[in-house]
């Protein structure tokens, strides 16, 4: 069994604390490629930490009823950075470990909360132009660049829109048995991460102020799929339907 996770620190905090039998079989992939990895794989027992909106095109997957990565506070995997004195959002430049979540949900977010329809552009420039562009930066570049205090948490914005936590990733598999067996080994994924947060942050070699910021706010991140997060996930998946991005609703195959 392999466990494929996206290349961000929050998935890393979770993966670092798994038992060696699982940790030794972890593979890190760009978030945008994980759905295709599922399609291409001939190993049905593999587990995948999948961006939530990829479920729209992978309805046959089994979804863990115990494990997800959700945000409801200052910490986020993605941050918005607006150019100074910006009142009109003509375009948003998206960069980093971008997935379907950021592309589709940014359109919905700006329509709902800012009453605008900015053009979403993928940005591959080596340097940021913070005086001339609005950005949505996804993944580790936020922490590496020490932007967390400057940015507006995308997850916080989505949570406010939904009035629920923002479920960014879910744990899925083609195999009901493999996913169920994995989940059964961990009574609490939140406890798994929080009990070892100091040691985990030390391994990432963050600047002290970044480690402290994450440690102080780690309780705003959930690694479990409680009833609240399950309701949040259902609400999240309704958004693309209401905005004409999905033809029909569907039921998730929770395990």
PDB file of C-alpha atoms in Angstrom:
ATOM      1  CA  UNK A   1       0.000   0.000   0.000  1.00  0.00           C
ATOM      2  CA  UNK A   2       1.306   3.414  -1.018  1.00  0.00           C
ATOM      3  CA  UNK A   3       0.015   6.690   0.418  1.00  0.00           C
ATOM      4  CA  UNK A   4       0.156   9.590  -2.029  1.00  0.00           C
ATOM      5  CA  UNK A   5      -0.034  13.064  -0.499  1.00  0.00           C
ATOM      6  CA  UNK A   6       0.204  16.623  -1.881  1.00  0.00           C
ATOM      7  CA  UNK A   7       3.396  18.594  -1.433  1.00  0.00           C
ATOM      8  CA  UNK A   8       2.337  20.871   1.420  1.00  0.00           C
ATOM      9  CA  UNK A   9       3.353  21.103   5.059  1.00  0.00           C
ATOM     10  CA  UNK A  10      -0.071  20.237   6.452  1.00  0.00           C
ATOM     11  CA  UNK A  11      -0.153  16.913   4.633  1.00  0.00           C
ATOM     12  CA  UNK A  12       3.426  16.511   5.847  1.00  0.00           C
ATOM     13  CA  UNK A  13       2.459  17.070   9.502  1.00  0.00           C
ATOM     14  CA  UNK A  14      -0.050  14.246   9.138  1.00  0.00           C
ATOM     15  CA  UNK A  15       2.251  11.880   7.259  1.00  0.00           C
ATOM     16  CA  UNK A  16       5.212  12.380   9.614  1.00  0.00           C
ATOM     17  CA  UNK A  17       3.294  10.796  12.463  1.00  0.00           C
ATOM     18  CA  UNK A  18       2.062   7.654  10.763  1.00  0.00           C
ATOM     19  CA  UNK A  19       3.495   4.288  11.711  1.00  0.00           C
ATOM     20  CA  UNK A  20       6.656   3.291   9.844  1.00  0.00           C
ATOM     21  CA  UNK A  21       4.793   0.652   7.836  1.00  0.00           C
ATOM     22  CA  UNK A  22       2.858   3.489   6.210  1.00  0.00           C
ATOM     23  CA  UNK A  23       5.384   6.305   6.463  1.00  0.00           C
ATOM     24  CA  UNK A  24       7.948   4.340   4.490  1.00  0.00           C
ATOM     25  CA  UNK A  25       5.525   4.058   1.576  1.00  0.00           C
ATOM     26  CA  UNK A  26       4.536   7.715   1.262  1.00  0.00           C
ATOM     27  CA  UNK A  27       4.926   9.444  -2.077  1.00  0.00           C
ATOM     28  CA  UNK A  28       4.619  13.208  -2.521  1.00  0.00           C
ATOM     29  CA  UNK A  29       3.016  14.543  -5.698  1.00  0.00           C
ATOM     30  CA  UNK A  30       1.735  17.910  -6.941  1.00  0.00           C
ATOM     31  CA  UNK A  31      -1.891  18.223  -5.847  1.00  0.00           C
ATOM     32  CA  UNK A  32      -3.036  18.702  -9.440  1.00  0.00           C
ATOM     33  CA  UNK A  33      -1.630  15.289 -10.453  1.00  0.00           C
ATOM     34  CA  UNK A  34      -3.062  13.114  -7.696  1.00  0.00           C
ATOM     35  CA  UNK A  35      -6.391  12.486  -9.459  1.00  0.00           C
ATOM     36  CA  UNK A  36      -4.556  11.276 -12.567  1.00  0.00           C
ATOM     37  CA  UNK A  37      -2.305   9.146 -10.362  1.00  0.00           C
ATOM     38  CA  UNK A  38      -5.452   7.361  -9.162  1.00  0.00           C
ATOM     39  CA  UNK A  39      -6.602   6.738 -12.732  1.00  0.00           C
ATOM     40  CA  UNK A  40      -3.211   5.418 -13.838  1.00  0.00           C
ATOM     41  CA  UNK A  41      -2.481   3.247 -10.810  1.00  0.00           C
ATOM     42  CA  UNK A  42      -2.950  -0.515 -11.006  1.00  0.00           C
ATOM     43  CA  UNK A  43      -2.631  -0.824  -7.207  1.00  0.00           C
ATOM     44  CA  UNK A  44      -6.187  -0.646  -5.814  1.00  0.00           C
ATOM     45  CA  UNK A  45      -5.131  -0.562  -2.149  1.00  0.00           C
ATOM     46  CA  UNK A  46      -3.274   2.747  -2.456  1.00  0.00           C
ATOM     47  CA  UNK A  47      -4.511   5.722  -0.419  1.00  0.00           C
ATOM     48  CA  UNK A  48      -4.623   9.276  -1.753  1.00  0.00           C
ATOM     49  CA  UNK A  49      -4.988  12.638  -0.044  1.00  0.00           C
ATOM     50  CA  UNK A  50      -7.118  14.220  -2.755  1.00  0.00           C
ATOM     51  CA  UNK A  51      -8.230  17.856  -3.235  1.00  0.00           C
ATOM     52  CA  UNK A  52     -11.943  17.772  -2.455  1.00  0.00           C
ATOM     53  CA  UNK A  53     -13.336  19.044  -5.764  1.00  0.00           C
ATOM     54  CA  UNK A  54     -11.576  16.229  -7.617  1.00  0.00           C
ATOM     55  CA  UNK A  55     -14.345  14.040  -6.186  1.00  0.00           C
ATOM     56  CA  UNK A  56     -16.602  15.561  -8.844  1.00  0.00           C
ATOM     57  CA  UNK A  57     -14.832  13.479 -11.490  1.00  0.00           C
ATOM     58  CA  UNK A  58     -13.948  10.524  -9.274  1.00  0.00           C
ATOM     59  CA  UNK A  59     -17.336   9.587  -7.836  1.00  0.00           C
ATOM     60  CA  UNK A  60     -16.473   5.901  -7.645  1.00  0.00           C
ATOM     61  CA  UNK A  61     -13.793   6.402  -4.966  1.00  0.00           C
ATOM     62  CA  UNK A  62     -14.285   5.382  -1.368  1.00  0.00           C
ATOM     63  CA  UNK A  63     -13.910   8.300   1.049  1.00  0.00           C
ATOM     64  CA  UNK A  64     -12.555   7.983   4.579  1.00  0.00           C
ATOM     65  CA  UNK A  65     -15.121   8.904   7.217  1.00  0.00           C
ATOM     66  CA  UNK A  66     -12.288   9.565   9.691  1.00  0.00           C
ATOM     67  CA  UNK A  67      -9.551  11.509   7.912  1.00  0.00           C
ATOM     68  CA  UNK A  68      -9.445  14.825   6.036  1.00  0.00           C
ATOM     69  CA  UNK A  69      -7.561  18.129   6.206  1.00  0.00           C
ATOM     70  CA  UNK A  70      -9.846  21.047   7.039  1.00  0.00           C
ATOM     71  CA  UNK A  71      -9.261  24.651   8.049  1.00  0.00           C
ATOM     72  CA  UNK A  72     -11.310  27.059  10.135  1.00  0.00           C
ATOM     73  CA  UNK A  73      -9.081  29.892  11.287  1.00  0.00           C
ATOM     74  CA  UNK A  74      -5.844  31.739  10.630  1.00  0.00           C
ATOM     75  CA  UNK A  75      -3.920  28.789   9.221  1.00  0.00           C
ATOM     76  CA  UNK A  76      -4.475  27.957   5.571  1.00  0.00           C
ATOM     77  CA  UNK A  77      -2.780  26.123   2.735  1.00  0.00           C
ATOM     78  CA  UNK A  78      -3.563  29.078   0.429  1.00  0.00           C
ATOM     79  CA  UNK A  79      -3.443  32.832   0.940  1.00  0.00           C
ATOM     80  CA  UNK A  80      -4.739  35.788  -1.036  1.00  0.00           C
ATOM     81  CA  UNK A  81      -2.473  38.821  -1.439  1.00  0.00           C
ATOM     82  CA  UNK A  82      -4.042  41.967  -2.811  1.00  0.00           C
ATOM     83  CA  UNK A  83      -2.058  44.754  -4.425  1.00  0.00           C
ATOM     84  CA  UNK A  84      -2.162  48.049  -2.483  1.00  0.00           C
ATOM     85  CA  UNK A  85      -5.340  50.132  -2.748  1.00  0.00           C
ATOM     86  CA  UNK A  86      -6.988  47.426  -4.833  1.00  0.00           C
ATOM     87  CA  UNK A  87     -10.766  47.797  -5.036  1.00  0.00           C
ATOM     88  CA  UNK A  88     -11.441  46.168  -8.401  1.00  0.00           C
ATOM     89  CA  UNK A  89     -10.326  42.586  -8.987  1.00  0.00           C
ATOM     90  CA  UNK A  90      -9.833  42.209 -12.738  1.00  0.00           C
ATOM     91  CA  UNK A  91      -7.467  39.266 -12.428  1.00  0.00           C
ATOM     92  CA  UNK A  92      -6.112  36.869  -9.828  1.00  0.00           C
ATOM     93  CA  UNK A  93      -2.757  35.207 -10.418  1.00  0.00           C
ATOM     94  CA  UNK A  94      -2.654  31.698  -8.973  1.00  0.00           C
ATOM     95  CA  UNK A  95       0.686  30.061  -8.226  1.00  0.00           C
ATOM     96  CA  UNK A  96       2.165  27.218  -6.227  1.00  0.00           C
ATOM     97  CA  UNK A  97       0.773  23.708  -5.771  1.00  0.00           C
ATOM     98  CA  UNK A  98      -2.496  24.609  -7.484  1.00  0.00           C
ATOM     99  CA  UNK A  99      -5.419  22.185  -7.705  1.00  0.00           C
ATOM    100  CA  UNK A 100      -8.983  22.238  -8.995  1.00  0.00           C
ATOM    101  CA  UNK A 101     -10.029  23.587  -5.583  1.00  0.00           C
ATOM    102  CA  UNK A 102      -8.284  26.914  -6.031  1.00  0.00           C
ATOM    103  CA  UNK A 103      -9.280  27.373  -9.675  1.00  0.00           C
ATOM    104  CA  UNK A 104     -13.007  26.743  -9.217  1.00  0.00           C
ATOM    105  CA  UNK A 105     -13.503  27.988  -5.674  1.00  0.00           C
ATOM    106  CA  UNK A 106     -11.704  31.283  -6.271  1.00  0.00           C
ATOM    107  CA  UNK A 107     -14.254  32.039  -9.013  1.00  0.00           C
ATOM    108  CA  UNK A 108     -17.102  31.215  -6.643  1.00  0.00           C
ATOM    109  CA  UNK A 109     -15.575  33.118  -3.739  1.00  0.00           C
ATOM    110  CA  UNK A 110     -15.107  36.337  -5.695  1.00  0.00           C
ATOM    111  CA  UNK A 111     -18.576  36.110  -7.182  1.00  0.00           C
ATOM    112  CA  UNK A 112     -20.197  35.529  -3.792  1.00  0.00           C
ATOM    113  CA  UNK A 113     -18.147  37.728  -1.465  1.00  0.00           C
ATOM    114  CA  UNK A 114     -16.691  40.442  -3.694  1.00  0.00           C
ATOM    115  CA  UNK A 115     -19.345  40.620  -6.431  1.00  0.00           C
ATOM    116  CA  UNK A 116     -16.682  40.371  -9.116  1.00  0.00           C
ATOM    117  CA  UNK A 117     -15.589  37.926 -11.796  1.00  0.00           C
ATOM    118  CA  UNK A 118     -11.811  38.221 -12.071  1.00  0.00           C
ATOM    119  CA  UNK A 119      -9.890  36.328 -14.717  1.00  0.00           C
ATOM    120  CA  UNK A 120      -8.002  33.474 -13.064  1.00  0.00           C
ATOM    121  CA  UNK A 121      -4.474  33.232 -14.471  1.00  0.00           C
ATOM    122  CA  UNK A 122      -1.776  30.690 -13.696  1.00  0.00           C
ATOM    123  CA  UNK A 123       1.414  32.481 -12.714  1.00  0.00           C
ATOM    124  CA  UNK A 124       4.823  30.921 -13.352  1.00  0.00           C
ATOM    125  CA  UNK A 125       7.017  33.993 -13.003  1.00  0.00           C
ATOM    126  CA  UNK A 126      10.063  33.494 -10.764  1.00  0.00           C
ATOM    127  CA  UNK A 127       9.405  36.696  -8.815  1.00  0.00           C
ATOM    128  CA  UNK A 128       6.224  38.171  -7.350  1.00  0.00           C
ATOM    129  CA  UNK A 129       4.899  41.558  -8.418  1.00  0.00           C
ATOM    130  CA  UNK A 130       3.006  42.413  -5.251  1.00  0.00           C
ATOM    131  CA  UNK A 131       2.549  46.036  -6.244  1.00  0.00           C
ATOM    132  CA  UNK A 132       0.924  45.215  -9.576  1.00  0.00           C
ATOM    133  CA  UNK A 133      -0.867  41.858  -9.205  1.00  0.00           C
ATOM    134  CA  UNK A 134      -3.400  40.156  -6.951  1.00  0.00           C
ATOM    135  CA  UNK A 135      -2.271  36.654  -5.998  1.00  0.00           C
ATOM    136  CA  UNK A 136      -3.651  33.414  -4.684  1.00  0.00           C
ATOM    137  CA  UNK A 137      -0.591  31.480  -3.544  1.00  0.00           C
ATOM    138  CA  UNK A 138      -1.068  27.794  -2.794  1.00  0.00           C
ATOM    139  CA  UNK A 139       1.125  25.621  -0.627  1.00  0.00           C
ATOM    140  CA  UNK A 140       4.564  25.994   0.858  1.00  0.00           C
ATOM    141  CA  UNK A 141       5.567  29.237  -0.823  1.00  0.00           C
ATOM    142  CA  UNK A 142       3.400  31.034   1.733  1.00  0.00           C
ATOM    143  CA  UNK A 143       5.539  29.778   4.591  1.00  0.00           C
ATOM    144  CA  UNK A 144       8.862  30.001   2.779  1.00  0.00           C
ATOM    145  CA  UNK A 145       8.233  33.643   1.934  1.00  0.00           C
ATOM    146  CA  UNK A 146       6.959  34.496   5.428  1.00  0.00           C
ATOM    147  CA  UNK A 147       3.742  35.875   3.959  1.00  0.00           C
ATOM    148  CA  UNK A 148       1.288  34.383   6.429  1.00  0.00           C
ATOM    149  CA  UNK A 149       0.722  37.617   8.362  1.00  0.00           C
ATOM    150  CA  UNK A 150       0.360  39.672   5.163  1.00  0.00           C
ATOM    151  CA  UNK A 151      -2.092  37.404   3.361  1.00  0.00           C
ATOM    152  CA  UNK A 152      -5.798  36.741   3.698  1.00  0.00           C
ATOM    153  CA  UNK A 153      -6.402  33.067   4.393  1.00  0.00           C
ATOM    154  CA  UNK A 154      -8.273  31.479   1.506  1.00  0.00           C
ATOM    155  CA  UNK A 155      -9.583  28.822   3.876  1.00  0.00           C
ATOM    156  CA  UNK A 156     -10.868  31.460   6.287  1.00  0.00           C
ATOM    157  CA  UNK A 157     -12.689  33.171   3.418  1.00  0.00           C
ATOM    158  CA  UNK A 158     -14.222  29.880   2.290  1.00  0.00           C
ATOM    159  CA  UNK A 159     -15.214  28.955   5.849  1.00  0.00           C
ATOM    160  CA  UNK A 160     -16.982  32.309   6.207  1.00  0.00           C
ATOM    161  CA  UNK A 161     -18.788  31.760   2.915  1.00  0.00           C
ATOM    162  CA  UNK A 162     -19.875  28.240   3.881  1.00  0.00           C
ATOM    163  CA  UNK A 163     -20.370  28.896   7.623  1.00  0.00           C
ATOM    164  CA  UNK A 164     -18.541  25.585   7.973  1.00  0.00           C
ATOM    165  CA  UNK A 165     -14.876  24.581   8.058  1.00  0.00           C
ATOM    166  CA  UNK A 166     -13.204  24.420   4.653  1.00  0.00           C
ATOM    167  CA  UNK A 167     -12.395  20.793   3.803  1.00  0.00           C
ATOM    168  CA  UNK A 168      -9.363  21.083   1.543  1.00  0.00           C
ATOM    169  CA  UNK A 169      -8.319  17.414   1.210  1.00  0.00           C
ATOM    170  CA  UNK A 170      -9.979  14.045   1.783  1.00  0.00           C
ATOM    171  CA  UNK A 171      -8.431  10.602   2.109  1.00  0.00           C
ATOM    172  CA  UNK A 172      -9.684   8.255  -0.616  1.00  0.00           C
ATOM    173  CA  UNK A 173      -8.996   4.871  -2.166  1.00  0.00           C
ATOM    174  CA  UNK A 174     -10.259   2.500  -4.811  1.00  0.00           C
ATOM    175  CA  UNK A 175     -10.317  -0.185  -2.124  1.00  0.00           C
ATOM    176  CA  UNK A 176     -12.960  -0.173   0.580  1.00  0.00           C
ATOM    177  CA  UNK A 177     -11.064  -2.782   2.589  1.00  0.00           C
ATOM    178  CA  UNK A 178      -7.691  -1.050   2.408  1.00  0.00           C
ATOM    179  CA  UNK A 179      -9.092   2.314   3.465  1.00  0.00           C
ATOM    180  CA  UNK A 180     -11.130   0.789   6.285  1.00  0.00           C
ATOM    181  CA  UNK A 181      -8.129  -1.152   7.578  1.00  0.00           C
ATOM    182  CA  UNK A 182      -5.952   1.972   7.594  1.00  0.00           C
ATOM    183  CA  UNK A 183      -8.563   4.087   9.395  1.00  0.00           C
ATOM    184  CA  UNK A 184      -9.050   1.415  12.044  1.00  0.00           C
ATOM    185  CA  UNK A 185      -5.419   1.766  13.177  1.00  0.00           C
ATOM    186  CA  UNK A 186      -5.861   5.399  14.275  1.00  0.00           C
ATOM    187  CA  UNK A 187      -8.438   6.340  16.928  1.00  0.00           C
ATOM    188  CA  UNK A 188      -7.762  10.069  16.436  1.00  0.00           C
ATOM    189  CA  UNK A 189      -5.839  11.735  13.621  1.00  0.00           C
ATOM    190  CA  UNK A 190      -5.998  15.106  15.425  1.00  0.00           C
ATOM    191  CA  UNK A 191      -4.333  13.636  18.501  1.00  0.00           C
ATOM    192  CA  UNK A 192      -1.772  11.942  16.272  1.00  0.00           C
ATOM    193  CA  UNK A 193      -0.638  15.329  14.918  1.00  0.00           C
ATOM    194  CA  UNK A 194      -1.071  17.584  17.940  1.00  0.00           C
ATOM    195  CA  UNK A 195       0.690  15.302  20.425  1.00  0.00           C
ATOM    196  CA  UNK A 196       3.860  15.474  18.301  1.00  0.00           C
ATOM    197  CA  UNK A 197       3.597  19.015  16.957  1.00  0.00           C
ATOM    198  CA  UNK A 198       6.857  20.259  18.524  1.00  0.00           C
ATOM    199  CA  UNK A 199       8.932  17.405  17.111  1.00  0.00           C
ATOM    200  CA  UNK A 200       7.244  17.661  13.722  1.00  0.00           C
ATOM    201  CA  UNK A 201       7.833  21.402  13.378  1.00  0.00           C
ATOM    202  CA  UNK A 202      11.470  20.906  14.353  1.00  0.00           C
ATOM    203  CA  UNK A 203      11.909  18.555  11.386  1.00  0.00           C
ATOM    204  CA  UNK A 204      10.680  21.235   8.968  1.00  0.00           C
ATOM    205  CA  UNK A 205      13.340  23.743  10.110  1.00  0.00           C
ATOM    206  CA  UNK A 206      10.981  26.727   9.993  1.00  0.00           C
ATOM    207  CA  UNK A 207      12.003  30.094  11.352  1.00  0.00           C
ATOM    208  CA  UNK A 208      11.046  30.231  15.068  1.00  0.00           C
ATOM    209  CA  UNK A 209       8.244  32.757  14.514  1.00  0.00           C
ATOM    210  CA  UNK A 210       6.661  30.592  11.815  1.00  0.00           C
ATOM    211  CA  UNK A 211       6.799  27.472  14.003  1.00  0.00           C
ATOM    212  CA  UNK A 212       5.259  29.409  16.862  1.00  0.00           C
ATOM    213  CA  UNK A 213       2.486  30.778  14.631  1.00  0.00           C
ATOM    214  CA  UNK A 214       1.623  27.281  13.419  1.00  0.00           C
ATOM    215  CA  UNK A 215       1.787  25.817  16.923  1.00  0.00           C
ATOM    216  CA  UNK A 216      -0.470  28.544  18.343  1.00  0.00           C
ATOM    217  CA  UNK A 217      -3.061  28.010  15.610  1.00  0.00           C
ATOM    218  CA  UNK A 218      -2.834  24.285  14.922  1.00  0.00           C
ATOM    219  CA  UNK A 219      -6.187  23.755  16.647  1.00  0.00           C
ATOM    220  CA  UNK A 220      -7.802  25.587  13.703  1.00  0.00           C
ATOM    221  CA  UNK A 221      -6.695  22.695  11.469  1.00  0.00           C
ATOM    222  CA  UNK A 222      -8.550  19.394  11.652  1.00  0.00           C
ATOM    223  CA  UNK A 223      -7.129  16.109  10.427  1.00  0.00           C
ATOM    224  CA  UNK A 224     -10.348  14.263  11.170  1.00  0.00           C
ATOM    225  CA  UNK A 225     -13.696  14.079   9.393  1.00  0.00           C
ATOM    226  CA  UNK A 226     -16.176  14.563  12.211  1.00  0.00           C
ATOM    227  CA  UNK A 227     -19.887  15.069  11.598  1.00  0.00           C
ATOM    228  CA  UNK A 228     -19.283  18.817  11.218  1.00  0.00           C
ATOM    229  CA  UNK A 229     -16.591  18.304   8.580  1.00  0.00           C
ATOM    230  CA  UNK A 230     -18.808  15.797   6.781  1.00  0.00           C
ATOM    231  CA  UNK A 231     -21.587  18.390   6.595  1.00  0.00           C
ATOM    232  CA  UNK A 232     -18.984  20.948   5.507  1.00  0.00           C
ATOM    233  CA  UNK A 233     -17.826  18.665   2.709  1.00  0.00           C
ATOM    234  CA  UNK A 234     -21.373  18.224   1.446  1.00  0.00           C
ATOM    235  CA  UNK A 235     -21.937  21.993   1.510  1.00  0.00           C
ATOM    236  CA  UNK A 236     -18.666  22.577  -0.318  1.00  0.00           C
ATOM    237  CA  UNK A 237     -19.602  20.165  -3.098  1.00  0.00           C
ATOM    238  CA  UNK A 238     -22.936  21.917  -3.564  1.00  0.00           C
ATOM    239  CA  UNK A 239     -21.207  25.174  -4.524  1.00  0.00           C
ATOM    240  CA  UNK A 240     -20.014  24.038  -7.997  1.00  0.00           C
ATOM    241  CA  UNK A 241     -23.495  22.652  -8.655  1.00  0.00           C
ATOM    242  CA  UNK A 242     -25.201  25.933  -7.746  1.00  0.00           C
ATOM    243  CA  UNK A 243     -22.751  27.826  -9.966  1.00  0.00           C
ATOM    244  CA  UNK A 244     -23.284  25.572 -12.966  1.00  0.00           C
ATOM    245  CA  UNK A 245     -19.880  23.883 -12.775  1.00  0.00           C
ATOM    246  CA  UNK A 246     -21.336  20.438 -12.081  1.00  0.00           C
ATOM    247  CA  UNK A 247     -24.356  18.865 -13.792  1.00  0.00           C
ATOM    248  CA  UNK A 248     -25.802  16.948 -10.842  1.00  0.00           C
ATOM    249  CA  UNK A 249     -25.245  16.246  -7.185  1.00  0.00           C
ATOM    250  CA  UNK A 250     -23.935  12.862  -6.090  1.00  0.00           C
ATOM    251  CA  UNK A 251     -23.554  10.861  -2.908  1.00  0.00           C
ATOM    252  CA  UNK A 252     -20.109  10.225  -1.484  1.00  0.00           C
ATOM    253  CA  UNK A 253     -19.115   6.643  -0.706  1.00  0.00           C
ATOM    254  CA  UNK A 254     -18.019   7.081   2.900  1.00  0.00           C
ATOM    255  CA  UNK A 255     -16.232   4.226   4.653  1.00  0.00           C
TER     256      UNK A 255
END
